[in-house]
XYZ file of C-alpha atoms in Angstrom:
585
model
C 0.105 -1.373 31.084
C -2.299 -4.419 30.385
C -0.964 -7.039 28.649
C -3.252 -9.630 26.982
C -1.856 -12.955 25.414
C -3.632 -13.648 21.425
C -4.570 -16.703 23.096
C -6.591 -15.644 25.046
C -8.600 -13.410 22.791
C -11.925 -13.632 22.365
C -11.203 -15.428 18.589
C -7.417 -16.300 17.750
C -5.296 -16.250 14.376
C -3.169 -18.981 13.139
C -0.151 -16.963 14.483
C -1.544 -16.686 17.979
C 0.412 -19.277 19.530
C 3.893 -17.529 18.027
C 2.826 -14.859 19.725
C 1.795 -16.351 23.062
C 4.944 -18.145 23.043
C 7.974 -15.570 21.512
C 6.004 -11.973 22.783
C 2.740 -10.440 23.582
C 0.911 -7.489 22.414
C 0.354 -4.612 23.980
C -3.336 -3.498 24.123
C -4.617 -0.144 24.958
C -8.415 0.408 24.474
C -9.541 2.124 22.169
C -6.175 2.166 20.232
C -5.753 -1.459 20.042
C -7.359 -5.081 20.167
C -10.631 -5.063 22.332
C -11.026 -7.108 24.897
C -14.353 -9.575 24.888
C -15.095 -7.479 27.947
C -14.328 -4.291 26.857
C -16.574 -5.290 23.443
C -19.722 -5.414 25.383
C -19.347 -1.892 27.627
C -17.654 0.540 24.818
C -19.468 2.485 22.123
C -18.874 1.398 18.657
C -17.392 4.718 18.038
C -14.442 3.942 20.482
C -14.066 0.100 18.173
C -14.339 2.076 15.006
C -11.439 4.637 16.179
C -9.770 1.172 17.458
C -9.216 0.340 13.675
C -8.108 3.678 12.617
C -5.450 3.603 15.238
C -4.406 -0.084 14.579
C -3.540 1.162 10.931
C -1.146 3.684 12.289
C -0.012 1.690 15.945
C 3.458 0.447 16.138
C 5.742 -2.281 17.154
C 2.840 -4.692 17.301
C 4.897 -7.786 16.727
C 7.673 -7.729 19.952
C 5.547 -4.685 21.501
C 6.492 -1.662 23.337
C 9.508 -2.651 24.427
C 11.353 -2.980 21.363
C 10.508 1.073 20.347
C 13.873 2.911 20.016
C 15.481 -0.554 18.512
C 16.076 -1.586 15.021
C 12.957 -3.758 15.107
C 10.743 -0.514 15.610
C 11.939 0.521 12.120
C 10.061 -2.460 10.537
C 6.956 -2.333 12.569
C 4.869 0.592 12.231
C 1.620 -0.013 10.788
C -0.118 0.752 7.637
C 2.009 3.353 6.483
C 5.416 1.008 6.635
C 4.390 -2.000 4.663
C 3.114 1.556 1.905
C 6.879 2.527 2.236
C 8.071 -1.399 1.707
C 5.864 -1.640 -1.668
C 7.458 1.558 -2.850
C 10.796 0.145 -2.454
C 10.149 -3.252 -3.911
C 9.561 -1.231 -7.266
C 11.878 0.521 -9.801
C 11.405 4.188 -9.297
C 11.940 5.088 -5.475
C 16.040 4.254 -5.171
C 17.856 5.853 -2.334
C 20.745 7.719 -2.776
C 22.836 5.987 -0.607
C 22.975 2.845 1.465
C 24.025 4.400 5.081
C 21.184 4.676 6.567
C 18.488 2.587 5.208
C 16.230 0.996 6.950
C 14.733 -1.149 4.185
C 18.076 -2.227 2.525
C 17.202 -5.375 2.318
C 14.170 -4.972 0.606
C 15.741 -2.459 -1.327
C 19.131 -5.389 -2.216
C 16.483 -8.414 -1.942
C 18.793 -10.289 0.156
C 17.451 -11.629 3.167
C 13.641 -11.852 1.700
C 12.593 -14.046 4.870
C 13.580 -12.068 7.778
C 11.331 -9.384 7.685
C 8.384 -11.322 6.056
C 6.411 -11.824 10.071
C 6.054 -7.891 10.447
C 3.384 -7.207 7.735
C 2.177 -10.387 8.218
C 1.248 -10.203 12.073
C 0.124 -6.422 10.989
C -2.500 -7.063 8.703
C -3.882 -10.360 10.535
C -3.818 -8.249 13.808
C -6.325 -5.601 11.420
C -8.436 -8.581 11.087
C -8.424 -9.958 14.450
C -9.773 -6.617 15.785
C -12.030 -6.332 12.927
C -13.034 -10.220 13.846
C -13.663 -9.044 17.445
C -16.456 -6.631 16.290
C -18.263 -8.549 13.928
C -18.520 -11.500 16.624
C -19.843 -9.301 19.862
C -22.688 -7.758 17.156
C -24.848 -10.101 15.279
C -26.212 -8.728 12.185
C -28.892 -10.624 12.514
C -31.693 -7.751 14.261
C -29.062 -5.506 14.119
C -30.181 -1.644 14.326
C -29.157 0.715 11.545
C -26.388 2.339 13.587
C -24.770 -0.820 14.162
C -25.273 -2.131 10.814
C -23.487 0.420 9.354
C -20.378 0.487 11.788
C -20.497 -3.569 10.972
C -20.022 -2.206 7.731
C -17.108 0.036 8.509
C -15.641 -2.648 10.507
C -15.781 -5.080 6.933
C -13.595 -2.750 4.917
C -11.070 -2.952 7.384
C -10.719 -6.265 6.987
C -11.546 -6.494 3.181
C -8.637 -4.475 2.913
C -6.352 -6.786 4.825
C -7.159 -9.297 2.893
C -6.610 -7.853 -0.663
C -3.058 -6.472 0.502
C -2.250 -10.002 2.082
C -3.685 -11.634 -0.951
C -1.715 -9.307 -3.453
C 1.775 -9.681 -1.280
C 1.372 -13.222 -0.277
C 0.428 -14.993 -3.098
C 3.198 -16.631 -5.493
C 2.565 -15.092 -9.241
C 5.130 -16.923 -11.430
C 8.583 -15.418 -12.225
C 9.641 -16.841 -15.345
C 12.913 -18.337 -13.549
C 11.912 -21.978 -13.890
C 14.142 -23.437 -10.369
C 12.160 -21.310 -8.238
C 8.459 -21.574 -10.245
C 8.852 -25.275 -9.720
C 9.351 -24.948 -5.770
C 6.247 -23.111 -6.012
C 4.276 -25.427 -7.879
C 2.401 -26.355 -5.356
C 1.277 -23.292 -3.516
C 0.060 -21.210 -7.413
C -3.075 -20.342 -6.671
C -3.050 -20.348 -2.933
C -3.542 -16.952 -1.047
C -3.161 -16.855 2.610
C -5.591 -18.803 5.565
C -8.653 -16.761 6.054
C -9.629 -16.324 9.811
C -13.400 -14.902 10.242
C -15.348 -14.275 13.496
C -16.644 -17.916 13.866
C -13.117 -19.280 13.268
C -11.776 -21.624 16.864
C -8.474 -22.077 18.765
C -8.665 -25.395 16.888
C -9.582 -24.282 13.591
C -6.676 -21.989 13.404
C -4.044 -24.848 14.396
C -5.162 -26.493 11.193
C -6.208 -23.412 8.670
C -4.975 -23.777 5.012
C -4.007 -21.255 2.554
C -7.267 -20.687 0.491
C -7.174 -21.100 -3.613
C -8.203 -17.080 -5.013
C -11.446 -18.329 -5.804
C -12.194 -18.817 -2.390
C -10.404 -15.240 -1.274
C -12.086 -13.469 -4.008
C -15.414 -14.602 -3.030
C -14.807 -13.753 0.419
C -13.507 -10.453 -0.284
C -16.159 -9.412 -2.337
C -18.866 -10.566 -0.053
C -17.340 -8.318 2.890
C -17.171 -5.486 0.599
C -21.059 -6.118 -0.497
C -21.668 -6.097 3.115
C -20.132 -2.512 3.481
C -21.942 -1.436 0.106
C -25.361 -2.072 1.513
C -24.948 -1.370 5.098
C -23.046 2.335 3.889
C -25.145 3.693 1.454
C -26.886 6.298 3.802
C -23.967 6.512 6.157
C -22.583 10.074 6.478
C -18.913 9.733 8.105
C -17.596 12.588 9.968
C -13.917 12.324 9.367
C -12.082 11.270 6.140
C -10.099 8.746 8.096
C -13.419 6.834 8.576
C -14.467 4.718 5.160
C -17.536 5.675 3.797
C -19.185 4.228 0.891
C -16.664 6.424 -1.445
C -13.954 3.980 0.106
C -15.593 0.909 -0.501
C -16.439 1.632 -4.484
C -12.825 2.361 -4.461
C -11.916 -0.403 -2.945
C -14.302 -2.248 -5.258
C -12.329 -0.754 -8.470
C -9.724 -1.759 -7.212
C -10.961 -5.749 -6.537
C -12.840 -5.532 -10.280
C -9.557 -4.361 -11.892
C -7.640 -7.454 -10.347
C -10.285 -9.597 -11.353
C -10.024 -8.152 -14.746
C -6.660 -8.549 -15.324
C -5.893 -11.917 -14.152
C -9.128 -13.926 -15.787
C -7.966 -11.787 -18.916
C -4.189 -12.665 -18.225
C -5.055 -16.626 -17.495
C -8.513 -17.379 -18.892
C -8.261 -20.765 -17.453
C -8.783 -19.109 -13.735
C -11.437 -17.649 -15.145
C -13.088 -21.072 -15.625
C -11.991 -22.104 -12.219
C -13.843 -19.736 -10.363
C -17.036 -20.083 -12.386
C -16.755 -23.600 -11.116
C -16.594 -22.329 -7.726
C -19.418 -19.660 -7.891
C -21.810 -21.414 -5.357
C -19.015 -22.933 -3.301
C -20.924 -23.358 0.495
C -18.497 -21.568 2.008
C -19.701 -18.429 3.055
C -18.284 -15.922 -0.071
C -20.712 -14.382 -2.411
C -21.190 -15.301 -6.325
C -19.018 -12.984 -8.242
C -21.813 -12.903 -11.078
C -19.482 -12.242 -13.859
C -18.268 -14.638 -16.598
C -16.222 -12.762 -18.879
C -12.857 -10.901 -18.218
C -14.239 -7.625 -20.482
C -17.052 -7.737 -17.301
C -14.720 -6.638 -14.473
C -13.071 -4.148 -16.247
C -16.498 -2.625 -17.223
C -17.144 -3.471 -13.516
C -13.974 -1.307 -12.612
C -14.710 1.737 -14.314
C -18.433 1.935 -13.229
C -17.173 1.875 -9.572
C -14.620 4.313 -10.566
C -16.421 6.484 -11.514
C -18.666 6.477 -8.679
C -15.721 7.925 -6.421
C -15.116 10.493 -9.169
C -19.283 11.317 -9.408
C -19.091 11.768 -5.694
C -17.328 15.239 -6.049
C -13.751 14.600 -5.277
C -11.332 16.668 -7.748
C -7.587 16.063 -8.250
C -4.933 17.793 -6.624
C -4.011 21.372 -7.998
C -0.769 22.537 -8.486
C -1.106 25.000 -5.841
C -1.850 22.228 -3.667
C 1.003 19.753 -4.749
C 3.208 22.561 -4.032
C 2.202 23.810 -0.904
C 5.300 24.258 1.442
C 3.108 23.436 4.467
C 0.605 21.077 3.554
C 1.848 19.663 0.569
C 0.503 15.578 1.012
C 0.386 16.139 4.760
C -2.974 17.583 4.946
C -6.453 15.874 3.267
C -7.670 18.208 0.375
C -10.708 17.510 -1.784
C -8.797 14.616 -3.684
C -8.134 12.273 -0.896
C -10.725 9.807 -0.567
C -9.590 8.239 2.696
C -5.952 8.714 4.857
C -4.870 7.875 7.851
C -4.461 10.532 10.522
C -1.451 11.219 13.172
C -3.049 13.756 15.163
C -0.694 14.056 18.800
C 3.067 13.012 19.640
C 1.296 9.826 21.512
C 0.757 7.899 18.459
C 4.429 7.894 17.431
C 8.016 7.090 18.695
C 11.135 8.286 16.915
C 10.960 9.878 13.522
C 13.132 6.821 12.009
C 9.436 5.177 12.070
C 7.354 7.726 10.138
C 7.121 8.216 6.826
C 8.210 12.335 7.094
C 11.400 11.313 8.854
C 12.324 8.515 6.498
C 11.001 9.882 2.817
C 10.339 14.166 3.292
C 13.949 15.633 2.671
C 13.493 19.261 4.128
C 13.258 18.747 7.414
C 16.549 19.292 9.419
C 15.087 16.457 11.890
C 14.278 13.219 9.663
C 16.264 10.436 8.487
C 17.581 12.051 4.935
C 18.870 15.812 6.738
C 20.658 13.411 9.430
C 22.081 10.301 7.925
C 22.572 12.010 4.636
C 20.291 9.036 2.264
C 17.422 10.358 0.544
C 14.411 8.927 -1.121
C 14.879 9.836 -4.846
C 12.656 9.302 -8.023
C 14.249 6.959 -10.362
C 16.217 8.745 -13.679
C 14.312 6.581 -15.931
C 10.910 7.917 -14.126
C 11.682 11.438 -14.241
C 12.342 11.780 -17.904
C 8.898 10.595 -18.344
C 7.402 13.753 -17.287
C 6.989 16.163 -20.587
C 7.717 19.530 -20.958
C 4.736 21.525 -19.083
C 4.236 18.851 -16.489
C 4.452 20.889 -13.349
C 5.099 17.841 -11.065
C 8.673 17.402 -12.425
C 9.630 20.259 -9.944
C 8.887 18.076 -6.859
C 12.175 16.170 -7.532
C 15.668 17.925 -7.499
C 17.075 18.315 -11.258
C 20.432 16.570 -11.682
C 21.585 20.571 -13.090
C 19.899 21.991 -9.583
C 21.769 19.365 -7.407
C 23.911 21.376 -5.021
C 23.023 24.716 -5.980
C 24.083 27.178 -3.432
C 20.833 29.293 -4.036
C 17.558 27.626 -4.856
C 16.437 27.803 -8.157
C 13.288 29.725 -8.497
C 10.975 26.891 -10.123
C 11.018 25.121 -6.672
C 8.518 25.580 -3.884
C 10.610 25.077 -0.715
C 11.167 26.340 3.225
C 14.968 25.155 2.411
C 17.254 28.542 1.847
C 20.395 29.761 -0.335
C 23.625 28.312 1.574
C 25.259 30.302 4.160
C 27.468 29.447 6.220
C 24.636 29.231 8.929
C 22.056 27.427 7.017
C 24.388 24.646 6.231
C 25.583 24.026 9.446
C 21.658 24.236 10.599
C 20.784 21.779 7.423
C 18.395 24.274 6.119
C 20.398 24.671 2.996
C 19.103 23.650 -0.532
C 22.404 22.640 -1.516
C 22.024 19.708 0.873
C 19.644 17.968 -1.861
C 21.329 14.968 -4.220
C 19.860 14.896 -7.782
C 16.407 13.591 -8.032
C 15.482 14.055 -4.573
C 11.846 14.397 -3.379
C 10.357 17.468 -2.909
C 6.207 15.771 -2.566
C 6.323 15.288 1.221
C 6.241 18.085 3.252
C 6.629 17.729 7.040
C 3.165 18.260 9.107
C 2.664 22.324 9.287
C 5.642 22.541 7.355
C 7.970 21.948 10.266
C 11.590 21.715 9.246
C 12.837 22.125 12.189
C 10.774 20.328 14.786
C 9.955 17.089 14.398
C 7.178 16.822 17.317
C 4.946 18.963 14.813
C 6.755 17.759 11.617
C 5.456 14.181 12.181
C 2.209 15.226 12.614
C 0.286 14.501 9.395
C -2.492 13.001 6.890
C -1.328 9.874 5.015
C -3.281 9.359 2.176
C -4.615 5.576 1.515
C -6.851 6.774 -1.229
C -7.054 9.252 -4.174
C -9.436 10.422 -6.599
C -6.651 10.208 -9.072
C -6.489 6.698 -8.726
C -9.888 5.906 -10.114
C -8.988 8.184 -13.167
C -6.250 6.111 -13.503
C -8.633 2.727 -13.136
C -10.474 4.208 -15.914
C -7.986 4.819 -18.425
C -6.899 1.257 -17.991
C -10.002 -0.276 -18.583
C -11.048 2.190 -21.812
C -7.510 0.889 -23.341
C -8.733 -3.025 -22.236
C -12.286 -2.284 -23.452
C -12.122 0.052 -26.309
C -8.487 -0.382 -27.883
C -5.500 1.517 -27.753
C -6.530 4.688 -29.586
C -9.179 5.044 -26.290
C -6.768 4.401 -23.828
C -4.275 6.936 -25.495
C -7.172 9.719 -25.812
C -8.190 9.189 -21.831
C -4.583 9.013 -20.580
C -3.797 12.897 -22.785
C -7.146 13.772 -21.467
C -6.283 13.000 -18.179
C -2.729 14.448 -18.027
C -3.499 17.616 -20.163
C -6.567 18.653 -17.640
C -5.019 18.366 -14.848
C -0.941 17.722 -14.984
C 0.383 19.689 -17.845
C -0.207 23.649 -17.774
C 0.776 23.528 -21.487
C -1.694 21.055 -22.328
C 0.995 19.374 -24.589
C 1.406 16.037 -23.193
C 1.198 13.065 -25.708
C 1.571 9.920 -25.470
C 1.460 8.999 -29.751
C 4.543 7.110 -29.269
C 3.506 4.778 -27.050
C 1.730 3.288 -30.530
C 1.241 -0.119 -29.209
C 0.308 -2.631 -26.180
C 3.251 -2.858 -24.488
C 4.680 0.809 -25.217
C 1.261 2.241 -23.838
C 0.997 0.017 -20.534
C 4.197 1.354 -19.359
C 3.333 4.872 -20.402
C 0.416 4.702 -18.696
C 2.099 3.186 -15.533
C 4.706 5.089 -15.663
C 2.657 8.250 -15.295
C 0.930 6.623 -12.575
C 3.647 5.624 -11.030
C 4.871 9.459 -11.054
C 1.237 10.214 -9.244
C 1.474 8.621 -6.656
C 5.442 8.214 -6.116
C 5.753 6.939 -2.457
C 2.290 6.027 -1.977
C 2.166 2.620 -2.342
C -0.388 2.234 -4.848
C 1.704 0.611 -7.485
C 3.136 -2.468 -6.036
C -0.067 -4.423 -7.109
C 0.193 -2.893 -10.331
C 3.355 -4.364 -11.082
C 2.259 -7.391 -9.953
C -1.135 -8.261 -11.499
C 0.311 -6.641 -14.770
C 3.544 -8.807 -14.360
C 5.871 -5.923 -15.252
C 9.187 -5.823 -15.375
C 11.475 -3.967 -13.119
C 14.235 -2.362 -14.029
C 16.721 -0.789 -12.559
C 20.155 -1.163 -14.791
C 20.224 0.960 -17.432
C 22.279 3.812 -18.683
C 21.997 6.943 -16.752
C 20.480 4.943 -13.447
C 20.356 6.370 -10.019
C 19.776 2.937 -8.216
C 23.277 2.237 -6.631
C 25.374 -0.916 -8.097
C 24.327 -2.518 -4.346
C 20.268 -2.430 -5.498
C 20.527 -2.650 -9.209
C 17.956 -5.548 -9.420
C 16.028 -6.714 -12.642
C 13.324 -9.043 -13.202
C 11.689 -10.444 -16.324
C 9.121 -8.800 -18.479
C 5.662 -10.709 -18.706
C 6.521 -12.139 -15.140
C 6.011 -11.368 -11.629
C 9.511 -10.241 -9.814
C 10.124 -12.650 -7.183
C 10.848 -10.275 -4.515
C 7.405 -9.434 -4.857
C 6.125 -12.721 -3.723
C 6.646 -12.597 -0.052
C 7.407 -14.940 1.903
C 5.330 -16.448 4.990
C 7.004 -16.493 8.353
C 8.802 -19.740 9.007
C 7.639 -19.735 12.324
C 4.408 -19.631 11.782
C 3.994 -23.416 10.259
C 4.873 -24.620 13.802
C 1.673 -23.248 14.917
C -0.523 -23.641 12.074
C 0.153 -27.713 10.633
C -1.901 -27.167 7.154
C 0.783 -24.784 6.152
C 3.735 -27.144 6.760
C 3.006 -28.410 2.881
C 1.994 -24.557 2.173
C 5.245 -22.079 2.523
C 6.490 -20.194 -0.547
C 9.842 -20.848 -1.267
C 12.325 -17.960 -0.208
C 13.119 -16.133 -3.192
C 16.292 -14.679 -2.172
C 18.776 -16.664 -4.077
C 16.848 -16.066 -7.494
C 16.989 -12.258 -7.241
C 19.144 -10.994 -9.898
């Protein structure tokens, strides 16, 4: 197999050298980085699938050699660093600590070590994505290719929002630690773009969010334009349906932070016509982006796409392992090629049925949170994809649950096909590909959603309660839930009769939506919620009981920047975060 040093890439990122010195990355055409060479003889269908496959490719930071190792278990693509913002939150504890791969995520202890993986991911995204844009000027570009450039700019507009969300230091309210970051607030990460040098990226600083957010949006206005009459053939491709999402998503940030701190609101006003190659927001009011938001919101929503029925929630074979008229884009594992063990998918590690994945065989499953379940009302039918403390190790399976798992005999428990196997509050949302129980080389073969129609329902409700009051966002949130969650059409949310009360009512149902999806992480963060995990009646274990302060952003959620990679990149020597690890409480 070919092995190509970053350094000798057509375009380099500020980690190359690490990379060139400590391990190389393995590069297979189409499913990897591009080669200059292989740039100007392949179709830009093969680069396009390129991306798709980077999302899903694995051990990309030591390479092939370290599958089948511990390392492997941090380093598989997109849908890993979805499973590591689940269990930075509050409502996605496992039920024991055998076993667990992200444990110290999951304990916050040790916040540095595994900070390089998602890191070298995401910049990898945008190095292929870099590759693209630099062998095809836009500049007398045909149609064709201006749309694929435009495919090829969401990729890396969505790097960049996920490293800008993760790596950016949001205050914590724990004064030692907000004072070692006083000099990297407001700093995102270093952008590299097509045109950047070997040079340039020895010297690249961390760019202020004005800068980032200007640069974001100007990719994603790219896409907008170049999309528009694109018809995609797969869902696993972005279309312009991805990019207003993704654009919801940007406007909602913007929303909430210029109306969080108007004074960065100011700042990037100042910086509208910056020369630096980002486009004018065009905005000057907070109550702007969130009408901004729901407008592209409900674009996605216009475009057809319906949420998920109960029938399809439920579905013992294809419940979220197959794209259904919700999903908006996923990511696709298709043949036993793209993955290694099943200790580095998310079926083996989070889908308790199967006899073959992580939970069945080490005994620790993924679990709502207590707190989280008693959230859902009486007629919400997604309460029966988690295990009922009462239904925890009942020898025949209660008849309000849509499983392949059976009544215990002796021979289904010593196969693991048992119900009685399942600890309270385990999942029952992820179903193994086909509905495969009992063989993993089908079971991991599966749709991953990275988008939902439900989200932008959600982005909606959140900006009628910002817009129009609370008494708006109450009547869209029961609108919401009674259409389309509760078959009693009784859910309320009257109690939650004021700011506060409502924003975790409304996140908490979110949170319930898309439970192991990894949409909520930058909820938590741009909102600056608290999470909990003490309280009476919790399922986290003792070990992960961690708490952080309302108003503020939990410092685990800051991550950190690989130590390493200052030694190869001098602006940043003045630029790390500072570990977070001994303030987690």
């Amino acid at each position: 197999m070919k092995k190509n040093h970053f350094l000798k890439a057509l375009y380099v990122l500020p980690l190359a050298a690490t990379l060139t010195l400590g391990s190389c990355i393995e590069e297979e055409m189409p499913t990897s980085t591009a080669s200059s060479g292989q740039l100007g003889s392949s179709s830009f269908a093969m680069l396009i699938n390129g991306l798709n496959a980077k999302m899903i490719s694995q051990t990309n930071y030591y390479g092939s050699g370290y599958r089948g190792t511990y390392y492997a278990t941090l380093d598989w693509g997109y849908p890993c660093y979805m499973l590591w913002r689940e269990v930075l939150l509050d409502g996605f504890p496992a039920s024991d600590t055998n076993y667990n791969y992200q444990s110290t995520l999951e304990q916050t202890s040790n916040l540095t070590s595994g900070s390089a993986y998602p890191f070298y991911f995401y910049y990898g995204l945008i190095n292929n994505a870099n590759r693209i844009l630099a062998a095809y000027p836009e500049e007398g570009a045909t149609e064709s290719v201006k749309q694929n450039l435009g495919l090829t700019r969401v990729y890396r507009a969505l790097a960049y929002m996920d490293l800008t969300s993760m790596y950016e230091f949001y205050a914590t309210g724990i004064a030692e630690l907000d004072a070692l970051a006083k000099n990297v607030m407001g700093l995102t990460v270093p952008i590299v773009t097509e045109t950047t040098t070997n040079d340039e990226a020895k010297n690249n600083p961390r760019v202020p969010f004005y800068t980032m957010y200007r640069f974001i949006y100007n990719d994603l206005c790219k896409a907008e334009s170049a999309l528009r009459s694109f018809t995609r053939t797969e869902i696993n491709q972005p279309n312009i349906d991805v990019v207003n999402g993704l654009l919801a998503r940007f406007w909602l940030n913007m929303a909430t932070r210029f109306r969080k701190v108007p004074a960065d609101l100011t700042t990037q006003l100042a910086h509208e016509q910056d020369n630096d190659g980002g486009k004018a927001l065009g905005i000057t009011t907070a109550e702007e982006c969130y009408r901004l938001a729901a407008s592209y919101a409900q674009k996605v929503i216009s475009a057809g796409y319906t949420p998920v029925t109960e029938e399809q929630w439920k579905n013992v074979k294809t419940g979220f392992n197959t794209a259904n008229q919700a999903w908006v884009w996923d990511m696709r594992i298709t043949s036993k090629e793209q993955f290694t063990d099943y200790w580095c998918s998310i079926m083996g590690l989070v889908a308790s049925e199967p006899t073959w994945g992580m939970p069945s065989y080490g005994g620790n499953y993924r679990c709502i949170s207590s707190r989280l379940f008693s959230k859902m009302q009486p007629g919400d039918w997604r309460k029966t994809s988690w295990v009922a403390p009462e239904d925890a190790g009942s020898k025949t399976v209660p008849a309000q649950y849509a499983t392949l798992l059976q009544d215990e005999t002796a021979a289904t428990k010593d196969a693991r096909t048992n119900f009685s196997k399942l600890p309270a509050y385990a999942n029952l949302k992820f179903r193994p590909g086909s509905g495969s129980i009992v063989d993993d080389q089908t079971g991991m073969l599966c749709d991953i959603p990275l988008m939902r129609v439900e989200e932008m329902h959600f982005i909606k409700i959140e900006c009628d309660y910002y817009l129009n009051g609370l008494a708006a966002g109450q009547a869209a949130l029961e609108q919401f839930m009674n259409t389309y969650r509760n078959s009693e059409g009784t859910y309320s949310c009257e109690e939650a009769n004021y700011s506060t009360a409502f924003v975790y009512e409304m996140i908490a149902q979110k949170m319930i939506e898309f439970w192991g999806e990894g949409i909520l992480y930058n909820d938590y963060k741009r909102l600056r919620l608290a999470i909990t995990r003490t309280y009476d009646g919790t399922n986290y274990l003792e070990v992960y009981q961690k708490n952080s302060k309302d108003g503020y952003c939990a410092p685990w959620l800051n991550f950190y920047i690989p130590e390493v990679e200052r030694s190869f990149n001098m602006a940043l020597e003045d630029q790390m975060n500072p570990d977070p690890t001994p303030y987690c409480n």
